[in-house]
Amino acid sequence: MATQTRGHGRANNDATGSVMAPNAKNWPNLIFEKLREFDVRHVTYVPDSGHARLIELCHAADDMSRPC
């Protein structure tokens, strides 16, 4: 029995047969946009290579504070 995902989370098969969400590579930008949308001004995090792009975006935002 096949399962189908509905909505924006719909997955796609790539050439290798892997299942990947449509915006999987762009997720840091999408999360950053949501942080900005909700006027988040303070960001805390544990450094992690998987979150590197999101951390860079938060560091670059002059109106966001972050731990030293």
Short mmCIF file of N, CA and C in Angstrom, two decimals:
data_model
loop_
_atom_site.label_atom_id
_atom_site.label_comp_id
_atom_site.label_asym_id
_atom_site.label_seq_id
_atom_site.Cartn_x
_atom_site.Cartn_y
_atom_site.Cartn_z
N MET A 1 0.84 -1.18 0.00
CA MET A 1 0.00 0.00 0.00
C MET A 1 0.88 1.24 0.00
N ALA A 2 0.67 2.14 -0.93
CA ALA A 2 1.48 3.36 -1.05
C ALA A 2 0.90 4.45 -0.17
N THR A 3 1.80 5.26 0.38
CA THR A 3 1.39 6.40 1.20
C THR A 3 1.69 7.66 0.42
N GLN A 4 0.75 8.58 0.40
CA GLN A 4 0.95 9.84 -0.31
C GLN A 4 0.96 10.97 0.69
N THR A 5 1.94 11.86 0.54
CA THR A 5 2.03 13.04 1.39
C THR A 5 1.31 14.18 0.70
N ARG A 6 0.52 14.90 1.42
CA ARG A 6 -0.22 16.03 0.83
C ARG A 6 0.37 17.34 1.31
N GLY A 7 0.15 18.40 0.54
CA GLY A 7 0.58 19.72 0.97
C GLY A 7 1.99 20.05 0.55
N HIS A 8 2.57 21.09 1.17
CA HIS A 8 3.88 21.59 0.75
C HIS A 8 5.01 20.64 1.11
N GLY A 9 4.77 19.66 1.93
CA GLY A 9 5.81 18.72 2.32
C GLY A 9 5.96 17.55 1.35
N ARG A 10 5.31 17.63 0.22
CA ARG A 10 5.34 16.54 -0.74
C ARG A 10 6.78 16.23 -1.15
N ALA A 11 7.13 14.97 -1.13
CA ALA A 11 8.50 14.55 -1.43
C ALA A 11 8.64 14.21 -2.92
N ASN A 12 9.86 14.33 -3.42
CA ASN A 12 10.17 13.99 -4.80
C ASN A 12 11.29 12.97 -4.82
N ASN A 13 11.29 12.10 -5.81
CA ASN A 13 12.40 11.17 -6.00
C ASN A 13 13.42 11.83 -6.91
N ASP A 14 14.70 11.76 -6.52
CA ASP A 14 15.74 12.28 -7.40
C ASP A 14 16.28 11.15 -8.27
N ALA A 15 17.30 11.41 -9.04
CA ALA A 15 17.85 10.41 -9.97
C ALA A 15 18.38 9.18 -9.26
N THR A 16 18.78 9.31 -7.98
CA THR A 16 19.31 8.17 -7.25
C THR A 16 18.21 7.35 -6.59
N GLY A 17 16.97 7.84 -6.67
CA GLY A 17 15.87 7.16 -6.01
C GLY A 17 15.63 7.63 -4.60
N SER A 18 16.46 8.59 -4.13
CA SER A 18 16.28 9.12 -2.78
C SER A 18 15.05 10.01 -2.75
N VAL A 19 14.40 10.03 -1.62
CA VAL A 19 13.24 10.90 -1.44
C VAL A 19 13.72 12.18 -0.78
N MET A 20 13.36 13.32 -1.38
CA MET A 20 13.81 14.61 -0.87
C MET A 20 12.66 15.61 -0.93
N ALA A 21 12.49 16.38 0.13
CA ALA A 21 11.47 17.42 0.15
C ALA A 21 11.84 18.48 -0.88
N PRO A 22 10.86 19.18 -1.47
CA PRO A 22 11.14 20.14 -2.53
C PRO A 22 12.15 21.22 -2.14
N ASN A 23 12.13 21.70 -0.91
CA ASN A 23 13.03 22.77 -0.49
C ASN A 23 14.09 22.30 0.50
N ALA A 24 14.49 21.04 0.40
CA ALA A 24 15.42 20.48 1.38
C ALA A 24 16.73 21.24 1.45
N LYS A 25 17.28 21.65 0.33
CA LYS A 25 18.56 22.37 0.34
C LYS A 25 18.40 23.81 0.80
N ASN A 26 17.21 24.33 0.75
CA ASN A 26 16.94 25.72 1.07
C ASN A 26 16.37 25.91 2.48
N TRP A 27 16.33 24.85 3.29
CA TRP A 27 15.66 24.94 4.59
C TRP A 27 16.24 26.01 5.50
N PRO A 28 17.56 26.28 5.53
CA PRO A 28 18.04 27.35 6.42
C PRO A 28 17.44 28.71 6.06
N ASN A 29 17.33 29.00 4.77
CA ASN A 29 16.75 30.27 4.35
C ASN A 29 15.27 30.34 4.71
N LEU A 30 14.56 29.24 4.56
CA LEU A 30 13.13 29.23 4.89
C LEU A 30 12.92 29.45 6.39
N ILE A 31 13.73 28.81 7.21
CA ILE A 31 13.62 29.01 8.66
C ILE A 31 13.98 30.44 9.02
N PHE A 32 15.05 30.97 8.42
CA PHE A 32 15.46 32.35 8.70
C PHE A 32 14.34 33.32 8.33
N GLU A 33 13.68 33.09 7.19
CA GLU A 33 12.56 33.94 6.79
C GLU A 33 11.46 33.91 7.84
N LYS A 34 11.17 32.74 8.40
CA LYS A 34 10.15 32.62 9.44
C LYS A 34 10.56 33.35 10.71
N LEU A 35 11.84 33.23 11.09
CA LEU A 35 12.33 33.96 12.26
C LEU A 35 12.11 35.45 12.06
N ARG A 36 12.42 35.96 10.87
CA ARG A 36 12.24 37.38 10.57
C ARG A 36 10.75 37.74 10.57
N GLU A 37 9.94 36.87 9.98
CA GLU A 37 8.49 37.11 9.91
C GLU A 37 7.89 37.29 11.30
N PHE A 38 8.38 36.51 12.26
CA PHE A 38 7.86 36.57 13.63
C PHE A 38 8.67 37.51 14.50
N ASP A 39 9.52 38.34 13.87
CA ASP A 39 10.28 39.38 14.55
C ASP A 39 11.16 38.85 15.67
N VAL A 40 11.77 37.68 15.44
CA VAL A 40 12.68 37.10 16.41
C VAL A 40 13.92 37.98 16.48
N ARG A 41 14.30 38.38 17.69
CA ARG A 41 15.42 39.29 17.88
C ARG A 41 16.59 38.67 18.63
N HIS A 42 16.39 37.52 19.23
CA HIS A 42 17.45 36.86 20.00
C HIS A 42 17.51 35.40 19.60
N VAL A 43 18.69 34.95 19.23
CA VAL A 43 18.87 33.58 18.76
C VAL A 43 19.95 32.90 19.60
N THR A 44 19.63 31.75 20.15
CA THR A 44 20.64 30.94 20.83
C THR A 44 20.75 29.63 20.07
N TYR A 45 21.90 29.02 20.13
CA TYR A 45 22.11 27.79 19.38
C TYR A 45 23.33 27.04 19.90
N VAL A 46 23.42 25.81 19.49
CA VAL A 46 24.61 25.00 19.71
C VAL A 46 25.24 24.85 18.34
N PRO A 47 26.50 25.30 18.16
CA PRO A 47 27.12 25.21 16.85
C PRO A 47 27.06 23.78 16.29
N ASP A 48 26.68 23.69 15.05
CA ASP A 48 26.47 22.40 14.40
C ASP A 48 26.68 22.61 12.91
N SER A 49 27.46 21.78 12.28
CA SER A 49 27.73 21.97 10.85
C SER A 49 26.46 21.87 10.01
N GLY A 50 25.50 21.11 10.45
CA GLY A 50 24.24 20.99 9.72
C GLY A 50 23.42 22.27 9.75
N HIS A 51 23.68 23.11 10.74
CA HIS A 51 22.95 24.37 10.87
C HIS A 51 23.80 25.57 10.49
N ALA A 52 24.94 25.33 9.88
CA ALA A 52 25.91 26.40 9.60
C ALA A 52 25.30 27.56 8.82
N ARG A 53 24.55 27.29 7.77
CA ARG A 53 23.99 28.37 6.96
C ARG A 53 23.00 29.20 7.76
N LEU A 54 22.13 28.56 8.53
CA LEU A 54 21.18 29.29 9.35
C LEU A 54 21.91 30.16 10.38
N ILE A 55 22.95 29.63 11.00
CA ILE A 55 23.74 30.39 11.96
C ILE A 55 24.39 31.60 11.28
N GLU A 56 24.93 31.41 10.09
CA GLU A 56 25.54 32.52 9.34
C GLU A 56 24.52 33.62 9.06
N LEU A 57 23.31 33.24 8.66
CA LEU A 57 22.27 34.23 8.38
C LEU A 57 21.92 35.03 9.63
N CYS A 58 21.83 34.35 10.77
CA CYS A 58 21.51 35.03 12.03
C CYS A 58 22.65 35.96 12.45
N HIS A 59 23.88 35.54 12.26
CA HIS A 59 25.03 36.39 12.59
C HIS A 59 25.06 37.64 11.71
N ALA A 60 24.67 37.50 10.47
CA ALA A 60 24.72 38.61 9.53
C ALA A 60 23.60 39.63 9.75
N ALA A 61 22.54 39.23 10.44
CA ALA A 61 21.41 40.13 10.68
C ALA A 61 21.76 41.10 11.82
N ASP A 62 21.88 42.37 11.49
CA ASP A 62 22.25 43.38 12.48
C ASP A 62 21.24 43.52 13.61
N ASP A 63 19.99 43.21 13.34
CA ASP A 63 18.95 43.39 14.36
C ASP A 63 18.70 42.15 15.21
N MET A 64 19.54 41.14 15.07
CA MET A 64 19.41 39.93 15.90
C MET A 64 20.61 39.85 16.84
N SER A 65 20.33 39.57 18.11
CA SER A 65 21.44 39.38 19.05
C SER A 65 21.67 37.89 19.20
N ARG A 66 22.88 37.54 19.56
CA ARG A 66 23.24 36.14 19.75
C ARG A 66 24.32 36.06 20.81
N PRO A 67 24.49 34.90 21.42
CA PRO A 67 25.52 34.77 22.44
C PRO A 67 26.91 34.97 21.85
N CYS A 68 27.84 35.40 22.67
CA CYS A 68 29.22 35.64 22.22
C CYS A 68 29.95 34.34 22.01
#
